[in-house]
Short mmCIF file of N, CA and C in Angstrom, two decimals:
data_model
loop_
_atom_site.label_atom_id
_atom_site.label_comp_id
_atom_site.label_asym_id
_atom_site.label_seq_id
_atom_site.Cartn_x
_atom_site.Cartn_y
_atom_site.Cartn_z
N GLU A 1400 -13.72 -32.99 -92.54
CA GLU A 1400 -13.46 -32.12 -91.61
C GLU A 1400 -14.57 -31.28 -91.32
N VAL A 1401 -15.17 -31.48 -90.11
CA VAL A 1401 -16.20 -30.44 -90.01
C VAL A 1401 -15.80 -29.05 -89.34
N GLN A 1402 -15.80 -28.51 -89.89
CA GLN A 1402 -15.67 -26.83 -89.18
C GLN A 1402 -15.81 -25.91 -89.42
N LEU A 1403 -15.62 -24.51 -88.48
CA LEU A 1403 -16.14 -23.26 -89.20
C LEU A 1403 -14.90 -22.28 -88.62
N VAL A 1404 -14.34 -21.46 -89.59
CA VAL A 1404 -13.28 -20.60 -89.41
C VAL A 1404 -13.95 -19.08 -89.21
N GLU A 1405 -13.34 -18.49 -88.71
CA GLU A 1405 -14.08 -16.92 -88.61
C GLU A 1405 -12.72 -16.00 -88.84
N SER A 1406 -13.21 -15.03 -89.49
CA SER A 1406 -11.82 -14.16 -89.48
C SER A 1406 -12.56 -12.65 -89.88
N GLY A 1407 -11.76 -11.61 -89.99
CA GLY A 1407 -12.15 -10.37 -90.18
C GLY A 1407 -12.40 -9.72 -89.03
N GLY A 1408 -11.48 -9.97 -87.78
CA GLY A 1408 -11.33 -9.07 -86.60
C GLY A 1408 -10.52 -8.22 -87.04
N GLY A 1409 -10.05 -7.39 -85.94
CA GLY A 1409 -8.95 -6.52 -85.67
C GLY A 1409 -9.40 -5.23 -84.42
N LEU A 1410 -8.58 -4.44 -84.69
CA LEU A 1410 -8.62 -3.23 -83.79
C LEU A 1410 -9.26 -2.13 -85.15
N VAL A 1411 -10.33 -1.41 -84.24
CA VAL A 1411 -11.33 -0.44 -85.06
C VAL A 1411 -11.10 0.74 -84.11
N GLN A 1412 -11.34 1.79 -84.26
CA GLN A 1412 -11.74 2.95 -83.07
C GLN A 1412 -13.57 3.05 -83.34
N ALA A 1413 -13.66 3.83 -82.11
CA ALA A 1413 -15.29 3.54 -81.96
C ALA A 1413 -16.09 4.28 -83.14
N GLY A 1414 -16.94 3.94 -83.64
CA GLY A 1414 -18.16 4.14 -84.46
C GLY A 1414 -17.65 3.94 -86.04
N GLY A 1415 -16.60 2.69 -86.12
CA GLY A 1415 -16.06 2.18 -87.32
C GLY A 1415 -16.80 0.76 -87.29
N SER A 1416 -16.39 -0.01 -88.52
CA SER A 1416 -17.12 -0.73 -89.07
C SER A 1416 -16.47 -2.01 -89.02
N LEU A 1417 -16.65 -3.19 -88.78
CA LEU A 1417 -15.59 -4.21 -88.80
C LEU A 1417 -17.02 -5.41 -89.86
N ARG A 1418 -16.83 -6.25 -90.95
CA ARG A 1418 -17.55 -7.29 -90.90
C ARG A 1418 -16.33 -8.47 -90.99
N LEU A 1419 -17.45 -9.49 -90.05
CA LEU A 1419 -16.61 -10.92 -89.47
C LEU A 1419 -17.49 -11.76 -90.85
N SER A 1420 -16.37 -13.30 -90.90
CA SER A 1420 -16.88 -13.73 -91.67
C SER A 1420 -16.73 -15.14 -90.84
N CYS A 1421 -17.85 -16.33 -91.52
CA CYS A 1421 -17.83 -17.47 -90.88
C CYS A 1421 -17.47 -18.30 -92.02
N ALA A 1422 -16.75 -19.22 -92.54
CA ALA A 1422 -16.83 -20.32 -93.27
C ALA A 1422 -16.93 -21.42 -92.90
N ALA A 1423 -17.89 -22.03 -93.53
CA ALA A 1423 -17.80 -23.53 -93.32
C ALA A 1423 -17.01 -24.69 -94.29
N SER A 1424 -16.93 -25.38 -93.39
CA SER A 1424 -15.91 -26.51 -94.37
C SER A 1424 -16.67 -28.16 -93.71
N GLY A 1425 -16.98 -28.85 -94.59
CA GLY A 1425 -17.07 -30.42 -94.43
C GLY A 1425 -18.60 -30.42 -94.57
N PHE A 1426 -19.57 -29.38 -94.19
CA PHE A 1426 -20.70 -29.32 -94.13
C PHE A 1426 -21.40 -28.12 -94.73
N SER A 1427 -23.13 -28.29 -95.41
CA SER A 1427 -23.42 -27.00 -95.96
C SER A 1427 -24.26 -25.85 -94.99
N PHE A 1428 -24.11 -24.58 -95.16
CA PHE A 1428 -24.90 -24.32 -94.33
C PHE A 1428 -26.38 -24.52 -94.55
N ASP A 1429 -26.68 -24.66 -95.53
CA ASP A 1429 -28.37 -24.86 -95.85
C ASP A 1429 -28.94 -25.63 -94.87
N ASP A 1430 -28.78 -26.45 -94.02
CA ASP A 1430 -29.21 -26.94 -93.28
C ASP A 1430 -29.00 -26.95 -91.87
N TYR A 1431 -28.48 -25.63 -91.45
CA TYR A 1431 -27.71 -25.53 -90.40
C TYR A 1431 -28.15 -23.89 -89.74
N ALA A 1432 -28.82 -23.95 -88.36
CA ALA A 1432 -28.72 -22.40 -87.48
C ALA A 1432 -27.58 -21.90 -87.44
N VAL A 1433 -27.19 -20.58 -87.67
CA VAL A 1433 -25.97 -20.13 -87.28
C VAL A 1433 -25.94 -18.98 -86.43
N GLY A 1434 -25.53 -19.35 -85.06
CA GLY A 1434 -25.33 -17.93 -84.43
C GLY A 1434 -24.03 -17.14 -84.28
N TRP A 1435 -24.09 -15.93 -83.48
CA TRP A 1435 -23.34 -15.34 -83.35
C TRP A 1435 -22.79 -14.97 -82.28
N PHE A 1436 -21.91 -15.01 -81.43
CA PHE A 1436 -21.75 -15.18 -80.09
C PHE A 1436 -20.42 -13.95 -79.73
N ARG A 1437 -20.38 -13.50 -78.52
CA ARG A 1437 -19.27 -13.07 -78.44
C ARG A 1437 -18.96 -13.10 -76.56
N GLN A 1438 -17.46 -13.06 -76.51
CA GLN A 1438 -17.00 -13.41 -75.08
C GLN A 1438 -16.05 -11.65 -75.07
N ALA A 1439 -16.54 -11.09 -73.99
CA ALA A 1439 -15.93 -10.04 -73.36
C ALA A 1439 -14.76 -10.83 -72.00
N PRO A 1440 -13.47 -10.61 -71.72
CA PRO A 1440 -12.97 -10.91 -70.57
C PRO A 1440 -13.58 -10.65 -69.38
N GLY A 1441 -13.50 -12.21 -68.58
CA GLY A 1441 -14.35 -11.97 -67.36
C GLY A 1441 -15.63 -12.30 -67.62
N LYS A 1442 -16.30 -12.00 -68.86
CA LYS A 1442 -17.85 -12.24 -68.87
C LYS A 1442 -18.15 -13.64 -69.79
N GLU A 1443 -19.50 -13.97 -69.19
CA GLU A 1443 -20.07 -14.84 -70.42
C GLU A 1443 -20.01 -14.55 -71.56
N ARG A 1444 -20.54 -16.09 -72.34
CA ARG A 1444 -20.23 -15.92 -73.47
C ARG A 1444 -22.15 -15.69 -74.02
N GLU A 1445 -22.06 -14.94 -74.71
CA GLU A 1445 -23.49 -13.56 -75.08
C GLU A 1445 -23.52 -14.19 -75.91
N ARG A 1446 -25.41 -14.15 -76.60
CA ARG A 1446 -25.54 -13.77 -77.95
C ARG A 1446 -25.87 -12.94 -78.73
N VAL A 1447 -25.03 -12.70 -80.02
CA VAL A 1447 -25.13 -11.53 -80.72
C VAL A 1447 -26.61 -11.46 -81.50
N GLY A 1448 -26.27 -12.52 -82.36
CA GLY A 1448 -27.72 -12.56 -83.12
C GLY A 1448 -27.39 -13.92 -83.84
N CYS A 1449 -28.11 -14.61 -84.91
CA CYS A 1449 -28.53 -15.68 -85.03
C CYS A 1449 -29.28 -15.72 -86.82
N VAL A 1450 -28.90 -16.47 -87.61
CA VAL A 1450 -29.93 -16.56 -88.29
C VAL A 1450 -30.57 -18.29 -88.49
N SER A 1451 -31.51 -18.42 -88.94
CA SER A 1451 -31.96 -19.94 -89.35
C SER A 1451 -31.81 -20.26 -90.77
N SER A 1452 -31.64 -21.72 -90.85
CA SER A 1452 -31.44 -22.38 -91.78
C SER A 1452 -31.85 -21.49 -93.13
N ARG A 1453 -31.26 -21.67 -94.16
CA ARG A 1453 -31.93 -21.18 -95.52
C ARG A 1453 -32.28 -19.41 -95.02
N HIS A 1454 -31.37 -18.93 -94.49
CA HIS A 1454 -31.41 -17.46 -94.23
C HIS A 1454 -33.54 -17.12 -94.10
N SER A 1455 -34.27 -17.76 -93.07
CA SER A 1455 -35.72 -17.58 -93.11
C SER A 1455 -35.93 -16.76 -92.24
N SER A 1456 -34.96 -16.60 -90.90
CA SER A 1456 -35.25 -15.26 -90.13
C SER A 1456 -34.02 -15.24 -89.16
N THR A 1457 -33.87 -14.02 -88.81
CA THR A 1457 -32.70 -13.66 -88.03
C THR A 1457 -33.41 -12.80 -86.99
N TYR A 1458 -32.50 -12.85 -85.82
CA TYR A 1458 -32.57 -12.82 -84.60
C TYR A 1458 -31.41 -11.58 -84.12
N TYR A 1459 -31.63 -10.40 -83.28
CA TYR A 1459 -30.32 -9.63 -82.79
C TYR A 1459 -30.46 -9.33 -81.09
N SER A 1460 -29.76 -9.36 -81.02
CA SER A 1460 -29.61 -8.96 -79.32
C SER A 1460 -29.98 -7.36 -79.35
N ASP A 1461 -30.54 -7.00 -77.89
CA ASP A 1461 -30.99 -5.42 -78.10
C ASP A 1461 -29.53 -4.84 -78.01
N SER A 1462 -28.30 -4.76 -77.77
CA SER A 1462 -26.92 -4.25 -77.98
C SER A 1462 -26.82 -4.10 -79.53
N ALA A 1463 -27.19 -5.17 -80.99
CA ALA A 1463 -26.71 -5.38 -81.46
C ALA A 1463 -27.63 -4.90 -82.62
N GLN A 1464 -29.16 -5.04 -82.38
CA GLN A 1464 -30.07 -4.28 -83.43
C GLN A 1464 -29.69 -2.83 -83.68
N GLY A 1465 -30.06 -2.65 -84.87
CA GLY A 1465 -29.88 -1.46 -85.38
C GLY A 1465 -28.56 -1.58 -85.88
N ARG A 1466 -27.57 -2.72 -85.11
CA ARG A 1466 -26.20 -1.87 -85.96
C ARG A 1466 -25.39 -3.02 -86.54
N PHE A 1467 -25.71 -4.28 -86.37
CA PHE A 1467 -25.03 -5.26 -87.12
C PHE A 1467 -26.42 -5.87 -87.67
N THR A 1468 -25.58 -6.78 -88.58
CA THR A 1468 -26.49 -7.74 -89.89
C THR A 1468 -25.82 -8.85 -89.89
N ILE A 1469 -26.70 -9.61 -90.09
CA ILE A 1469 -26.22 -11.22 -90.31
C ILE A 1469 -26.41 -11.61 -92.04
N SER A 1470 -25.28 -11.82 -92.77
CA SER A 1470 -25.77 -11.97 -94.14
C SER A 1470 -24.97 -13.57 -94.76
N SER A 1471 -25.30 -13.82 -95.49
CA SER A 1471 -24.74 -14.63 -96.03
C SER A 1471 -24.62 -15.16 -97.17
N ASP A 1472 -23.47 -16.13 -97.94
CA ASP A 1472 -23.11 -15.97 -99.29
C ASP A 1472 -23.52 -17.73 -99.56
N ASN A 1473 -24.47 -17.98 -99.61
CA ASN A 1473 -24.39 -19.57 -100.39
C ASN A 1473 -23.36 -20.56 -101.15
N SER A 1474 -23.42 -19.94 -102.06
CA SER A 1474 -21.84 -19.54 -103.02
C SER A 1474 -20.79 -20.52 -102.38
N LYS A 1475 -20.48 -19.63 -100.95
CA LYS A 1475 -19.09 -19.25 -100.26
C LYS A 1475 -19.38 -20.83 -98.92
N ASN A 1476 -20.49 -20.62 -98.99
CA ASN A 1476 -21.02 -21.24 -97.53
C ASN A 1476 -20.11 -20.30 -96.55
N THR A 1477 -20.60 -19.15 -96.45
CA THR A 1477 -19.87 -18.40 -95.54
C THR A 1477 -21.23 -17.45 -95.05
N VAL A 1478 -21.35 -17.29 -93.70
CA VAL A 1478 -22.26 -16.24 -93.32
C VAL A 1478 -21.34 -15.08 -92.44
N TYR A 1479 -21.70 -14.04 -92.84
CA TYR A 1479 -21.12 -13.01 -92.53
C TYR A 1479 -22.12 -11.81 -91.12
N LEU A 1480 -21.23 -11.50 -90.11
CA LEU A 1480 -21.79 -10.60 -89.17
C LEU A 1480 -21.04 -9.03 -89.91
N GLN A 1481 -21.98 -7.82 -90.47
CA GLN A 1481 -21.32 -6.63 -90.35
C GLN A 1481 -21.60 -5.90 -89.15
N MET A 1482 -20.77 -4.85 -88.83
CA MET A 1482 -20.84 -4.52 -87.24
C MET A 1482 -20.73 -3.22 -87.54
N ASN A 1483 -21.48 -2.36 -87.39
CA ASN A 1483 -21.28 -0.47 -87.79
C ASN A 1483 -21.62 -0.24 -86.35
N SER A 1484 -20.87 1.03 -86.36
CA SER A 1484 -21.13 2.08 -85.14
C SER A 1484 -20.60 1.11 -83.80
N LEU A 1485 -19.22 0.74 -84.46
CA LEU A 1485 -18.70 -0.11 -83.31
C LEU A 1485 -18.61 0.91 -81.63
N LYS A 1486 -18.90 0.42 -80.58
CA LYS A 1486 -18.66 1.00 -79.47
C LYS A 1486 -17.62 -0.04 -78.75
N PRO A 1487 -16.95 0.46 -77.99
CA PRO A 1487 -15.53 0.24 -76.74
C PRO A 1487 -16.38 -1.05 -75.77
N GLU A 1488 -17.68 -1.07 -75.73
CA GLU A 1488 -18.59 -2.47 -75.24
C GLU A 1488 -18.60 -3.41 -76.28
N ASP A 1489 -18.39 -3.38 -77.52
CA ASP A 1489 -18.06 -4.37 -78.37
C ASP A 1489 -17.07 -5.31 -78.27
N THR A 1490 -16.15 -4.69 -77.59
CA THR A 1490 -14.71 -5.29 -77.51
C THR A 1490 -14.84 -7.02 -76.87
N ALA A 1491 -14.19 -7.75 -77.30
CA ALA A 1491 -14.76 -9.18 -77.59
C ALA A 1491 -14.49 -10.30 -78.10
N VAL A 1492 -13.65 -11.31 -78.06
CA VAL A 1492 -13.68 -12.71 -79.01
C VAL A 1492 -15.11 -12.75 -79.60
N TYR A 1493 -15.10 -12.96 -80.77
CA TYR A 1493 -16.43 -13.17 -81.67
C TYR A 1493 -16.60 -14.45 -82.07
N PHE A 1494 -17.25 -15.62 -81.93
CA PHE A 1494 -17.62 -16.52 -82.52
C PHE A 1494 -18.67 -16.86 -83.51
N CYS A 1495 -18.70 -17.79 -84.10
CA CYS A 1495 -19.85 -18.22 -84.70
C CYS A 1495 -20.09 -19.47 -84.25
N ALA A 1496 -21.14 -20.12 -84.64
CA ALA A 1496 -21.27 -21.53 -84.24
C ALA A 1496 -22.50 -22.08 -85.25
N ALA A 1497 -22.70 -23.36 -84.95
CA ALA A 1497 -23.82 -24.17 -85.88
C ALA A 1497 -24.39 -25.20 -85.55
N ARG A 1498 -25.48 -25.51 -85.51
CA ARG A 1498 -26.60 -26.62 -85.30
C ARG A 1498 -27.41 -27.06 -86.26
N LYS A 1499 -27.39 -27.96 -87.07
CA LYS A 1499 -27.88 -28.44 -88.04
C LYS A 1499 -29.85 -28.18 -87.58
N ALA A 1500 -30.64 -27.49 -87.71
CA ALA A 1500 -31.79 -27.42 -87.61
C ALA A 1500 -32.56 -26.33 -88.05
N PHE A 1501 -33.36 -26.19 -88.32
CA PHE A 1501 -34.74 -25.91 -89.16
C PHE A 1501 -35.79 -24.95 -88.79
N GLY A 1502 -35.73 -23.85 -89.25
CA GLY A 1502 -36.85 -22.85 -89.19
C GLY A 1502 -36.56 -21.86 -87.85
N ASN A 1503 -35.48 -22.17 -87.17
CA ASN A 1503 -34.94 -21.28 -85.68
C ASN A 1503 -33.78 -21.32 -85.52
N CYS A 1504 -33.16 -20.77 -85.09
CA CYS A 1504 -31.71 -20.14 -84.65
C CYS A 1504 -31.65 -19.85 -82.92
N MET A 1505 -32.86 -19.86 -82.53
CA MET A 1505 -32.37 -19.27 -81.26
C MET A 1505 -32.46 -20.70 -79.89
N PHE A 1506 -31.22 -21.09 -80.21
CA PHE A 1506 -30.92 -21.70 -79.22
C PHE A 1506 -29.83 -21.65 -78.32
N THR A 1507 -30.19 -22.14 -77.03
CA THR A 1507 -29.24 -21.73 -75.79
C THR A 1507 -27.63 -22.00 -76.85
N ILE A 1508 -26.69 -21.57 -76.25
CA ILE A 1508 -25.40 -22.11 -76.57
C ILE A 1508 -24.79 -23.11 -76.61
N PHE A 1509 -25.36 -24.04 -75.64
CA PHE A 1509 -24.75 -25.40 -75.44
C PHE A 1509 -25.65 -26.28 -76.06
N LYS A 1510 -26.59 -25.93 -77.32
CA LYS A 1510 -27.03 -26.25 -78.43
C LYS A 1510 -26.49 -26.34 -79.78
N TYR A 1511 -25.67 -25.09 -79.14
CA TYR A 1511 -24.35 -25.19 -80.81
C TYR A 1511 -23.87 -25.98 -80.97
N ASP A 1512 -23.23 -26.90 -81.93
CA ASP A 1512 -22.11 -27.91 -81.40
C ASP A 1512 -21.01 -27.90 -82.81
N ILE A 1513 -20.93 -26.79 -83.61
CA ILE A 1513 -20.07 -26.93 -83.94
C ILE A 1513 -19.87 -25.10 -83.72
N TRP A 1514 -18.42 -25.26 -83.28
CA TRP A 1514 -17.91 -23.66 -83.17
C TRP A 1514 -16.58 -23.41 -84.01
N GLY A 1515 -16.55 -22.10 -84.24
CA GLY A 1515 -15.16 -21.70 -84.69
C GLY A 1515 -14.09 -21.34 -83.62
N GLN A 1516 -13.04 -20.50 -84.20
CA GLN A 1516 -11.69 -20.49 -82.80
C GLN A 1516 -12.24 -19.21 -82.22
N GLY A 1517 -13.25 -18.46 -83.29
CA GLY A 1517 -13.08 -17.20 -82.45
C GLY A 1517 -11.63 -15.74 -83.17
N THR A 1518 -12.35 -14.96 -83.57
CA THR A 1518 -11.68 -13.57 -83.60
C THR A 1518 -11.90 -12.82 -82.90
N GLN A 1519 -10.61 -11.87 -82.37
CA GLN A 1519 -10.83 -10.76 -81.58
C GLN A 1519 -11.15 -9.47 -82.19
N VAL A 1520 -12.20 -8.69 -81.42
CA VAL A 1520 -12.56 -7.27 -82.03
C VAL A 1520 -12.14 -6.49 -80.96
N THR A 1521 -11.42 -5.54 -81.18
CA THR A 1521 -11.05 -4.35 -80.29
C THR A 1521 -11.63 -3.07 -80.95
N VAL A 1522 -12.39 -2.36 -80.22
CA VAL A 1522 -12.81 -0.93 -80.48
C VAL A 1522 -12.51 -0.01 -79.71
N SER A 1523 -11.52 0.89 -79.96
CA SER A 1523 -10.67 1.94 -79.02
C SER A 1523 -11.33 3.25 -78.48
N SER A 1524 -11.84 3.93 -77.92
CA SER A 1524 -12.70 5.15 -77.49
C SER A 1524 -11.70 6.17 -78.26
#
């Protein structure tokens, strides 16, 4: 079965850090672009960042740039989102998603066809 499982969310104080994990089963991330998205209550789902297949390139939204980092561990077939200097406005459900693609990860939300269940991140002020 093809699936993504996120973990690592939780409650953290402003200024703190969390590392989210996105583990794939049933397929290999080697040939997939992986995106991180988040959705706050009452808001649309937005892209936080993404990494292209074989980690050839990464992209971060303006709000994530300089604070968030995407990395991967091929041996574990897992992609991570390290989030530092967290702010209350980072509070959201965070999702990872994958799409089979090479050399690019800047697809719209609708082009990503494998989604995880999401993990809640809450940042208190």
